[in-house]
PDB file of C-alpha atoms in Angstrom:
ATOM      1  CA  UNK A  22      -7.773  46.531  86.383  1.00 68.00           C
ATOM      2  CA  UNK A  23     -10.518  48.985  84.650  1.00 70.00           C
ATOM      3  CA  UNK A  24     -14.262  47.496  85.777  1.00 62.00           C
ATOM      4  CA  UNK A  25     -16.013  46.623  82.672  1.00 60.00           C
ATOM      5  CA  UNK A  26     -19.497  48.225  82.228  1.00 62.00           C
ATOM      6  CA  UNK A  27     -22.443  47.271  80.410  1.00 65.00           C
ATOM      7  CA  UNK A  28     -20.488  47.726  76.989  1.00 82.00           C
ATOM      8  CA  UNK A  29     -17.134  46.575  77.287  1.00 92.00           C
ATOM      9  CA  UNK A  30     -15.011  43.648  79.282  1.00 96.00           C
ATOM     10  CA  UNK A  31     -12.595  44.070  82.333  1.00 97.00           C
ATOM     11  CA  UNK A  32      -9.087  45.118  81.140  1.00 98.00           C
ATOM     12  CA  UNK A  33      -5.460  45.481  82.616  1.00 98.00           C
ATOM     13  CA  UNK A  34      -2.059  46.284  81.496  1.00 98.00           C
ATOM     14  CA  UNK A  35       1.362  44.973  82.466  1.00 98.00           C
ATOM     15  CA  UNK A  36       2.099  47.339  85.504  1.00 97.00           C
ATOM     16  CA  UNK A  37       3.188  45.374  88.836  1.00 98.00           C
ATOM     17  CA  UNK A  38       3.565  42.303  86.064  1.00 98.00           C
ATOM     18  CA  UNK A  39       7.635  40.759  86.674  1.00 98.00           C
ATOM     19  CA  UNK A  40       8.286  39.776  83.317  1.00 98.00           C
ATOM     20  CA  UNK A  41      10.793  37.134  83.067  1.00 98.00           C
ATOM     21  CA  UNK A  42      12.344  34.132  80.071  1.00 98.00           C
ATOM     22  CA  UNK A  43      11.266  30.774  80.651  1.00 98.00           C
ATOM     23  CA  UNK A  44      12.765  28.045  79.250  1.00 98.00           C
ATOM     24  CA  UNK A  45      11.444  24.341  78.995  1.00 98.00           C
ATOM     25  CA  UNK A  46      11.245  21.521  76.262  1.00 96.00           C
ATOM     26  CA  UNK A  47      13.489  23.575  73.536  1.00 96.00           C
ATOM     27  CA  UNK A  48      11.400  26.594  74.055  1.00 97.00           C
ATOM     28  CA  UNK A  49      12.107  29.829  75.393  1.00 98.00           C
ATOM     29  CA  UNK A  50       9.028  32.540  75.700  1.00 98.00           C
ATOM     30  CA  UNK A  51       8.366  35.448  78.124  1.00 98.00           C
ATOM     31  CA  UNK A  52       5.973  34.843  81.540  1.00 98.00           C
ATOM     32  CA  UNK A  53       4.323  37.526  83.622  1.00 98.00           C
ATOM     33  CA  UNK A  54       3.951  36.649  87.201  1.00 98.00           C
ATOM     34  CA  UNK A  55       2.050  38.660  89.862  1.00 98.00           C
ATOM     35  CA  UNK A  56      -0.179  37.805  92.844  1.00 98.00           C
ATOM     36  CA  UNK A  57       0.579  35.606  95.471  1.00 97.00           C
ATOM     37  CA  UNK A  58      -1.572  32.460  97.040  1.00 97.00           C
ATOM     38  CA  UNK A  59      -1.970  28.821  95.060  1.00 98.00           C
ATOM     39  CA  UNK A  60      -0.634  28.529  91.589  1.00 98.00           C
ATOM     40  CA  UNK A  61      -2.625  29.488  88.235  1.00 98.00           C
ATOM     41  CA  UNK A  62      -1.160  29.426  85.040  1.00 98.00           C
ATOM     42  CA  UNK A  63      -3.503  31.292  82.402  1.00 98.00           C
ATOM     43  CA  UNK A  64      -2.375  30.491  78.774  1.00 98.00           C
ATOM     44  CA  UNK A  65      -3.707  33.610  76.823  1.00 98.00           C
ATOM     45  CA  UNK A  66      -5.872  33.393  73.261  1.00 97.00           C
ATOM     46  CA  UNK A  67      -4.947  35.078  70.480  1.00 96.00           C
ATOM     47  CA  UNK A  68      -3.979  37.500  69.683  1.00 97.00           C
ATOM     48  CA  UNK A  69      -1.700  37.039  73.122  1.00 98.00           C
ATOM     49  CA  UNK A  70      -2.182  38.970  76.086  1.00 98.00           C
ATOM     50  CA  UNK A  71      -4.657  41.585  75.388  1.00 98.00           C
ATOM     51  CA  UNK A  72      -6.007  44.225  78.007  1.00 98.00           C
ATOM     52  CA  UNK A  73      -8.939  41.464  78.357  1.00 98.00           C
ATOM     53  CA  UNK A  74      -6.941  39.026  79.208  1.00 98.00           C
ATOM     54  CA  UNK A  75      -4.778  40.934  81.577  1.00 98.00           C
ATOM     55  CA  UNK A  76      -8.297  41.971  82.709  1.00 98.00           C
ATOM     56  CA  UNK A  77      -9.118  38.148  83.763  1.00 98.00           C
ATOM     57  CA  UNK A  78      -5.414  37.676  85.020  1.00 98.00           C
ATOM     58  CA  UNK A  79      -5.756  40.777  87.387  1.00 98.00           C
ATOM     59  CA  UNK A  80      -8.973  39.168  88.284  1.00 98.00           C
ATOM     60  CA  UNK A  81      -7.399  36.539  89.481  1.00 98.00           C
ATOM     61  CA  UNK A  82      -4.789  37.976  91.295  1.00 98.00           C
ATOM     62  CA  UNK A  83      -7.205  39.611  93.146  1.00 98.00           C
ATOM     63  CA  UNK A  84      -9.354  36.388  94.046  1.00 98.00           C
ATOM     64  CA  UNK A  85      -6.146  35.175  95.837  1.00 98.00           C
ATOM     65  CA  UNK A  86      -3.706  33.630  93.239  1.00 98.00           C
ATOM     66  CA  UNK A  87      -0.024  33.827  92.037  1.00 98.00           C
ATOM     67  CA  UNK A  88      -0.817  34.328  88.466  1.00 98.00           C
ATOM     68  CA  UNK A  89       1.777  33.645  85.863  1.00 99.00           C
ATOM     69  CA  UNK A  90       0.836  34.385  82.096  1.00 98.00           C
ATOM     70  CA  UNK A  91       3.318  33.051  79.372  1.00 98.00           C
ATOM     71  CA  UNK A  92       3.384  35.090  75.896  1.00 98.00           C
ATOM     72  CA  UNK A  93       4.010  32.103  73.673  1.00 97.00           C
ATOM     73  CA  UNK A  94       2.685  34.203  70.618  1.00 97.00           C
ATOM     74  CA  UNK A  95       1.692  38.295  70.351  1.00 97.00           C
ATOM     75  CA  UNK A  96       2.534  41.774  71.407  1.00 98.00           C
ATOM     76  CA  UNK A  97       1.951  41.600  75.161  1.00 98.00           C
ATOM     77  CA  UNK A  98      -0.324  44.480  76.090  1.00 98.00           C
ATOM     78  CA  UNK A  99      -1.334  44.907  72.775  1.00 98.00           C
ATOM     79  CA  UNK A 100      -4.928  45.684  71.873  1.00 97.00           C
ATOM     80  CA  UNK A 101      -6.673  43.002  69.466  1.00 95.00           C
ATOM     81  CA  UNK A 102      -7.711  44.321  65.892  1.00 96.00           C
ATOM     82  CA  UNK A 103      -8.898  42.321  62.952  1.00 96.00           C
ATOM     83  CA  UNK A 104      -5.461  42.224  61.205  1.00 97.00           C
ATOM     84  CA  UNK A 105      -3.364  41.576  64.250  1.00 97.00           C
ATOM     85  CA  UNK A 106      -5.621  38.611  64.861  1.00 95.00           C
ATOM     86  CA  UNK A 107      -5.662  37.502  61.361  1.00 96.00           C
ATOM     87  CA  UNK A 108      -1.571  37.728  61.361  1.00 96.00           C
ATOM     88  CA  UNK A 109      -1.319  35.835  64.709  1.00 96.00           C
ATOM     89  CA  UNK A 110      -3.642  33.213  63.320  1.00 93.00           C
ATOM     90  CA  UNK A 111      -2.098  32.933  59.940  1.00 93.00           C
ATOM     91  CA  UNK A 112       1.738  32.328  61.893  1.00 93.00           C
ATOM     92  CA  UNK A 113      -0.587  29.545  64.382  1.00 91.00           C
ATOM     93  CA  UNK A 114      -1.680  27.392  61.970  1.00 89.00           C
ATOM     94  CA  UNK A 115       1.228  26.859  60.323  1.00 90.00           C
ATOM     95  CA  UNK A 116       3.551  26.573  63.474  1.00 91.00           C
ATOM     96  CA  UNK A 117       4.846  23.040  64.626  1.00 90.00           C
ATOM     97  CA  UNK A 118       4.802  23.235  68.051  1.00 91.00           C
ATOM     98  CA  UNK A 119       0.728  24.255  67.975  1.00 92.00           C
ATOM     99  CA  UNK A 120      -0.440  21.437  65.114  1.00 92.00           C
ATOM    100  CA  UNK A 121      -3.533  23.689  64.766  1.00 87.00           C
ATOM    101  CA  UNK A 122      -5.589  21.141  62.812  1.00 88.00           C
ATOM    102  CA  UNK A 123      -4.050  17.343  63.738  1.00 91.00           C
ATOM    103  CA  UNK A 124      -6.450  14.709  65.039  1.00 91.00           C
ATOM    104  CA  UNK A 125      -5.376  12.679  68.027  1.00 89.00           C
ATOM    105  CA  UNK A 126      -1.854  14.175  68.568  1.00 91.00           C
ATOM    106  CA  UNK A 127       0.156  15.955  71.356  1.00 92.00           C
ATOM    107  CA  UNK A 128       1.125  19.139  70.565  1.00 94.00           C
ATOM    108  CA  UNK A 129       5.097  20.060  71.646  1.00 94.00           C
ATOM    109  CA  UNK A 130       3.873  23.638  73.364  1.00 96.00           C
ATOM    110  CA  UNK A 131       2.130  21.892  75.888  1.00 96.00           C
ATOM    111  CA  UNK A 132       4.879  20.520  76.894  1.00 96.00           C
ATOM    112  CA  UNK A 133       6.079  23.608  78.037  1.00 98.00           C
ATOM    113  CA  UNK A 134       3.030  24.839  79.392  1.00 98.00           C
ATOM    114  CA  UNK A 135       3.555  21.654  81.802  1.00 98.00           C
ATOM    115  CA  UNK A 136       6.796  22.587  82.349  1.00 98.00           C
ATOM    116  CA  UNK A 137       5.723  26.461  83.693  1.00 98.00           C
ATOM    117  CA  UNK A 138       2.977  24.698  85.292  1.00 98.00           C
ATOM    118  CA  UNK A 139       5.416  21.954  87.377  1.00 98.00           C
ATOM    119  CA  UNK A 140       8.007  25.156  88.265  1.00 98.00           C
ATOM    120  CA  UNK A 141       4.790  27.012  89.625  1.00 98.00           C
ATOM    121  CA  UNK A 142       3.412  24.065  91.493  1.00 98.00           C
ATOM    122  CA  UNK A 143       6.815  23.796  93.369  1.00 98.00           C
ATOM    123  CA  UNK A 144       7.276  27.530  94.496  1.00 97.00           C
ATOM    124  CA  UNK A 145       3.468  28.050  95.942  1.00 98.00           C
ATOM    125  CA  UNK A 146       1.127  26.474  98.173  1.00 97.00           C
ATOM    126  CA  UNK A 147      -2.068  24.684  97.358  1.00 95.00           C
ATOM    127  CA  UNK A 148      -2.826  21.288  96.329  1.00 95.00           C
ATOM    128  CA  UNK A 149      -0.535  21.490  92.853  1.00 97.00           C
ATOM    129  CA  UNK A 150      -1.914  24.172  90.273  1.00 98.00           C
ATOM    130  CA  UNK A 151      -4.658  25.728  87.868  1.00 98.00           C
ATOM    131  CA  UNK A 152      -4.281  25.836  84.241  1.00 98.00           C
ATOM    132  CA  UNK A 153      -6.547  27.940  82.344  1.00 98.00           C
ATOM    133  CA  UNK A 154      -6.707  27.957  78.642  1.00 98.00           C
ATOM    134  CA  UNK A 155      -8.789  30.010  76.148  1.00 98.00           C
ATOM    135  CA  UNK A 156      -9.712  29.447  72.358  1.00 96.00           C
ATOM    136  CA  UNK A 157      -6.488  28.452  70.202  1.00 95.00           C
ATOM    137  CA  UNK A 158      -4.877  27.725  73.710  1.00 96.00           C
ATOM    138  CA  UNK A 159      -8.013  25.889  75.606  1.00 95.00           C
ATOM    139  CA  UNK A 160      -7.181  22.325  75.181  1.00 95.00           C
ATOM    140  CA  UNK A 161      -3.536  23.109  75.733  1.00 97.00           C
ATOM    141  CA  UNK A 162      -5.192  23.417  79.374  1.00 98.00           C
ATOM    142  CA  UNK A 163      -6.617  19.788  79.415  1.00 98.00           C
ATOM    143  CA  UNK A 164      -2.941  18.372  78.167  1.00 97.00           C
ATOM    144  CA  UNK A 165      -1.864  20.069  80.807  1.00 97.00           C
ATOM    145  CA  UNK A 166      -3.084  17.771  83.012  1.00 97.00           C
ATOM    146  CA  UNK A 167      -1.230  15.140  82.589  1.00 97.00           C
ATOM    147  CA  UNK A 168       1.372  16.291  84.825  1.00 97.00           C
ATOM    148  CA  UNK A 169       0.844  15.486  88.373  1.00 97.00           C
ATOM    149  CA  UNK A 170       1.493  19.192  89.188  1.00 98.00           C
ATOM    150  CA  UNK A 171      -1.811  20.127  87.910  1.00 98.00           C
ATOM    151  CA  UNK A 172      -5.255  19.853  89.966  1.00 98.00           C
ATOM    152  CA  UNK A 173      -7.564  21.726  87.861  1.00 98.00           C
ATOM    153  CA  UNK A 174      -7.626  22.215  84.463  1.00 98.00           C
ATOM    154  CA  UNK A 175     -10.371  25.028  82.959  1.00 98.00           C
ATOM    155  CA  UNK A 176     -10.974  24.687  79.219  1.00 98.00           C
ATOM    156  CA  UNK A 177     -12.642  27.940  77.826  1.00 98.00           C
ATOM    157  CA  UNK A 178     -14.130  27.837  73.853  1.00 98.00           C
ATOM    158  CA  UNK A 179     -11.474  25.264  73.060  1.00 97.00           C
ATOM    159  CA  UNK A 180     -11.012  25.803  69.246  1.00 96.00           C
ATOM    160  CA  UNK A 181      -8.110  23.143  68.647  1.00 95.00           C
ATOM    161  CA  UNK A 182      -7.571  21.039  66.506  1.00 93.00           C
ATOM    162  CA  UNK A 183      -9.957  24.157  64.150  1.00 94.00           C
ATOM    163  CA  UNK A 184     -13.086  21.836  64.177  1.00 93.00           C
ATOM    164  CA  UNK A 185     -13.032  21.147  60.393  1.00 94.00           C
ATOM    165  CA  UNK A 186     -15.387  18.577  59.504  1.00 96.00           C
ATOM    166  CA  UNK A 187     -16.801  16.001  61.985  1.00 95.00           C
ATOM    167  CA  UNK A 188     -13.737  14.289  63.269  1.00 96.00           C
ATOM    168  CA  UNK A 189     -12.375  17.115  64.504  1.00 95.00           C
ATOM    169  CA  UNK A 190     -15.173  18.740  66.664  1.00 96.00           C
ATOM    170  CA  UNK A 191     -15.005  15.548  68.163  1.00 97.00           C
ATOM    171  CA  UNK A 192     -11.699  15.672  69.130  1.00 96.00           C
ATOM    172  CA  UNK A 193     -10.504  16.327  72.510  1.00 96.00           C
ATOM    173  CA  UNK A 194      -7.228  18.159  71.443  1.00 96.00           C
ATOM    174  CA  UNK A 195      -4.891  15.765  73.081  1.00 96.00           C
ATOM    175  CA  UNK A 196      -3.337  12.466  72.248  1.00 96.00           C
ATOM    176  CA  UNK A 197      -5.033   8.856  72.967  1.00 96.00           C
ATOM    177  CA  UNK A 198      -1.779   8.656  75.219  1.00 97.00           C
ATOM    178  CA  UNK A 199      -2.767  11.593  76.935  1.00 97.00           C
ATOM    179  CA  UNK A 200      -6.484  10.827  77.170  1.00 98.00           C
ATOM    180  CA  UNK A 201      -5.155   7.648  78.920  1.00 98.00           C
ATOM    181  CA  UNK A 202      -3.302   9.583  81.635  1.00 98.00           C
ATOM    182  CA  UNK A 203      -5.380  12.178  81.922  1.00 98.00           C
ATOM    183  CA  UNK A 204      -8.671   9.773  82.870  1.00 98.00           C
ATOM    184  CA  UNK A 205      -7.169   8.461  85.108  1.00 98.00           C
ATOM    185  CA  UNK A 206      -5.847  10.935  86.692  1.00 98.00           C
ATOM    186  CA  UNK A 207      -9.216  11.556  87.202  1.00 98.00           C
ATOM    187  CA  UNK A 208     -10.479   8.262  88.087  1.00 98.00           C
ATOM    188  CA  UNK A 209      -8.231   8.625  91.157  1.00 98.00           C
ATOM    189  CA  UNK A 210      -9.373  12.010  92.223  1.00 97.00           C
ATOM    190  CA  UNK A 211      -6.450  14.029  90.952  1.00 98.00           C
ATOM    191  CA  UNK A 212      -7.470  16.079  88.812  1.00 98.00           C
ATOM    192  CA  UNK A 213     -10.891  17.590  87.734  1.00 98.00           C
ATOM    193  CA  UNK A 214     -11.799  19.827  84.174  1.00 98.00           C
ATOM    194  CA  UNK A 215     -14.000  22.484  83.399  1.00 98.00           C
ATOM    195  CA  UNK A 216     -15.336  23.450  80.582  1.00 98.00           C
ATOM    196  CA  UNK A 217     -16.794  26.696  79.264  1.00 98.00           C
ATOM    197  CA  UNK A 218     -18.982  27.492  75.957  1.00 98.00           C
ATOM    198  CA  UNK A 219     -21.089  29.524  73.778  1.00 98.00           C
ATOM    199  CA  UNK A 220     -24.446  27.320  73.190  1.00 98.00           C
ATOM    200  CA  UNK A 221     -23.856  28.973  69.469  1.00 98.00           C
ATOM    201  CA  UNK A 222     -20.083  28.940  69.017  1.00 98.00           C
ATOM    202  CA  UNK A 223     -19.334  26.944  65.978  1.00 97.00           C
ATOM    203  CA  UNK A 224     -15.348  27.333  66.803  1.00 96.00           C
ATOM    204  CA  UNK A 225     -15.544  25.631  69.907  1.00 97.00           C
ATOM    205  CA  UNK A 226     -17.912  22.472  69.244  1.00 97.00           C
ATOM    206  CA  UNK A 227     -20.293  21.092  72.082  1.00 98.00           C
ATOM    207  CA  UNK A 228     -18.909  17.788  70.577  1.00 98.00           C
ATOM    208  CA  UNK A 229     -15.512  18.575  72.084  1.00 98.00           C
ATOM    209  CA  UNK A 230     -17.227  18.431  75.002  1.00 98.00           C
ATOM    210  CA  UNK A 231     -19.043  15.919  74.917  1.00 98.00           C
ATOM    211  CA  UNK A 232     -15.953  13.645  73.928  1.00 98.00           C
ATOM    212  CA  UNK A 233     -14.653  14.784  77.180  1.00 98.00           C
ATOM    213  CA  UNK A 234     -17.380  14.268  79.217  1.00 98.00           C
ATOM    214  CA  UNK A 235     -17.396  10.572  78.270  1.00 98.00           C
ATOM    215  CA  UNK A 236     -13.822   9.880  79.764  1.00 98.00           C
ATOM    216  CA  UNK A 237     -13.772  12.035  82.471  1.00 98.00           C
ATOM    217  CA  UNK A 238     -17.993  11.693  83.681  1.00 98.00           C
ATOM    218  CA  UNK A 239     -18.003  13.590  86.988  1.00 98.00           C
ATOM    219  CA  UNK A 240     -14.631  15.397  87.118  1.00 98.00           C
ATOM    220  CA  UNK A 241     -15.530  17.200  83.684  1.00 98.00           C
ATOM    221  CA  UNK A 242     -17.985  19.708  84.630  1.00 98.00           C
ATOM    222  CA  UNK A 243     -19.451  21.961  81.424  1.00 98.00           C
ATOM    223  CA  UNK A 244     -20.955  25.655  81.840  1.00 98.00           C
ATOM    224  CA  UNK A 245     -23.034  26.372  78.302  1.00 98.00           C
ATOM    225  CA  UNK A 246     -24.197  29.695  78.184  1.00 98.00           C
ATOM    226  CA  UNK A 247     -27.051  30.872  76.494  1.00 98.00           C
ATOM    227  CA  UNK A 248     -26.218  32.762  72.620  1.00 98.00           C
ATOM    228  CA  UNK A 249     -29.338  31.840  70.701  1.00 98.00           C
ATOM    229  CA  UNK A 250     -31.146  34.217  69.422  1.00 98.00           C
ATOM    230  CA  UNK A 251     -33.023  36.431  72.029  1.00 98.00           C
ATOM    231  CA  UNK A 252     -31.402  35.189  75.005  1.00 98.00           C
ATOM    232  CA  UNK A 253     -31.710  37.409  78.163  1.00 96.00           C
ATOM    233  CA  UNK A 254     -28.105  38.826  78.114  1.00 97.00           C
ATOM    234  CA  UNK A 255     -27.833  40.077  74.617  1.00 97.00           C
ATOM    235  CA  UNK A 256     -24.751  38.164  73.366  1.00 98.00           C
ATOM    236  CA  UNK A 257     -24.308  37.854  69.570  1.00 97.00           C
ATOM    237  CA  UNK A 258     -24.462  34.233  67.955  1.00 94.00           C
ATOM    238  CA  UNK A 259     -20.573  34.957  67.331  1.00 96.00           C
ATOM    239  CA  UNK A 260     -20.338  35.254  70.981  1.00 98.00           C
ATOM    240  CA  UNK A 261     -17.147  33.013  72.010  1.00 97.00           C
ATOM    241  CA  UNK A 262     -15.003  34.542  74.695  1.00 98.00           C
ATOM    242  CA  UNK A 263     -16.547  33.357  77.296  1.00 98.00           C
ATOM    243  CA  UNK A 264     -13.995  35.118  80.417  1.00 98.00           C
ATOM    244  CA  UNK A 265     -12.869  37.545  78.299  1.00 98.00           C
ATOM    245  CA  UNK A 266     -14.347  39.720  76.061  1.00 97.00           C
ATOM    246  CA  UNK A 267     -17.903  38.577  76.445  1.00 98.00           C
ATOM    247  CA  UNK A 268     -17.967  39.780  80.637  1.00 98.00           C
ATOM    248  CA  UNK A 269     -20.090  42.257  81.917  1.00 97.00           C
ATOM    249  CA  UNK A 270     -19.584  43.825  85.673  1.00 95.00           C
ATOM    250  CA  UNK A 271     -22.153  45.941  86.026  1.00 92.00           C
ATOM    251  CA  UNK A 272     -24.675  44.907  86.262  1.00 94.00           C
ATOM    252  CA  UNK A 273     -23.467  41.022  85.960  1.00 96.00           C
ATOM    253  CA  UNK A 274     -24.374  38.784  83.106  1.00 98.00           C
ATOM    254  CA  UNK A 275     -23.805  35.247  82.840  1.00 98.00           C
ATOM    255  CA  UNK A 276     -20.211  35.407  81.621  1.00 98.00           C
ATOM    256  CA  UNK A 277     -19.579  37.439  84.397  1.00 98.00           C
ATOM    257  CA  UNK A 278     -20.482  34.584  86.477  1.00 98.00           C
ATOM    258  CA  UNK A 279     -19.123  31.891  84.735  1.00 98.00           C
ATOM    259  CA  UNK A 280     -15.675  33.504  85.482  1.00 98.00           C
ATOM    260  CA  UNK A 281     -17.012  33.395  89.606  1.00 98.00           C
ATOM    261  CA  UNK A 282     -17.234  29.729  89.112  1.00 98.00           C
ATOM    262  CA  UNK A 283     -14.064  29.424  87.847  1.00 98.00           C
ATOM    263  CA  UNK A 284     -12.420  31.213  90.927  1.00 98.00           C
ATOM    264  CA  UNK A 285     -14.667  28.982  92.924  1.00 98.00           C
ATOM    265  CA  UNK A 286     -13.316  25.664  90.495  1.00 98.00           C
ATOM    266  CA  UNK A 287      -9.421  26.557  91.596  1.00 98.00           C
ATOM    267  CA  UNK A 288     -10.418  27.383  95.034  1.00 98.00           C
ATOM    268  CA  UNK A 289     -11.852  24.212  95.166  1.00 97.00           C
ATOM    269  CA  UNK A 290      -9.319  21.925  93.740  1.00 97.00           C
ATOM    270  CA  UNK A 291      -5.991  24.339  94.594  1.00 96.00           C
ATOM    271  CA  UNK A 292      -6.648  25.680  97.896  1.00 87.00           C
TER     272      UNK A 292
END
């Protein structure tokens, strides 16, 4: 992993990555494993896995974790660009299995993200696993949790179903059927959430949130940081990746320790 600076984010690439098919729930993608240690599975955001997202994943890795990244859209190792992201995006909201803009539905890839997830939880210690999802993918980390394989679910700018008019930036991004299981998963101590946004990010509503926060109450904790105008560590209003792309190392910003939290989060609930 390459130390980010005061002007760019952490990176990787796919050295020491095993790269192996998976197959679950009709669905066959590629998943990079490395690391040893509890169980995180770290869903990427588009455009896929990106050195900043192989940046977070070697981050982990590091903090103690088998790591296993699935590549369910993307180049893997391919550097972001404007019209990458805008083809990646385009093929998203149009695909099936991701049901970009339905209200109050399961969406079929999460079923194989539980799958991963379950296969994971069964082959390393801990106290069942961590799913972390980001943007396009970070509610695919709360449906996650249905399974009983999964202790911690972290939910970072989640920007599904696209928050089109006031319905959806209410919505959690899961089915009432899931919202059932998944509160009380909680209820019962199995399971705990955390969330992650941009006080500015219009992708990723506060209302989302806030929806969440009502079922779950204490096992949905929420980090907001700071992106209005003149805040102390200079991020744009468009700010929105919040572990990614938006992390400073040296010296630390708030991202930067949002992510520490995180590591703390899995440590917590994992092992």
């Amino acid at each position: 992993m390459t130390a980010a600076s005061a002007f760019s984010a952490p990176v990787g690439d796919l050295s020491g990555w095993v790269r192996a098919p998976f197959t679950a729930a009709g669905m066959t993608y590629d998943c990079f494993e490395k690391g040893s240690g509890p169980g995180v599975v770290l869903i990427p955001e588009i455009p896929g896995i990106t050195p900043e997202v192989l940046g977070l994943a070697e981050h982990l890795v590091v903090a103690g974790f088998t790591v296993v990244v699935p590549s369910p859209f993307g180049q893997p190792g391919k550097a972001k660009s404007v019209g990458y992201m805008t083809r990646i995006v385009l093929r998203l909201c149009v695909a099936a299995e991701f049901r970009a803009f339905a209200t109050n539905s399961s969406r079929p890839i999460t079923d194989y993200f539980r799958a991963v997830a379950s296969d994971l939880a069964a082959r390393t210690p801990g106290r069942g696993v961590g799913v972390i999802g980001q943007c396009f993918t970070g509610g695919f980390a709360l449906a996650a949790a249905i399974d009983d394989s999964v202790a911690a679910s972290v939910l970072s700018q989640p920007a599904v179903p696209f928050p089109v008019g006031r319905a959806r930036q209410l919505d959690a991004g899961v089915s009432p059927d899931e919202f059932d299981r998944i509160a009380a998963r909680a209820d019962a101590g199995e399971v705990c959430a955390l969330g992650l946004r941009f006080s500015e990010d219009s992708a990723a509503p506060r209302a989302r949130f806030d929806t969440i926060k009502a079922r779950l109450g204490d096992a949905f904790e929420i980090i907001q940081l700071d992106s209005s105008p003149g805040n102390s560590d200079g991020y744009a209003a468009t700010a929105h990746s919040v572990l990614t792309g938006e992390v400073r190392e040296n010296p630390a910003n708030s991202a930067a320790v949002a992510r520490d939290r995180v590591v703390t989060f899995l440590r917590e609930r994992i092992g």
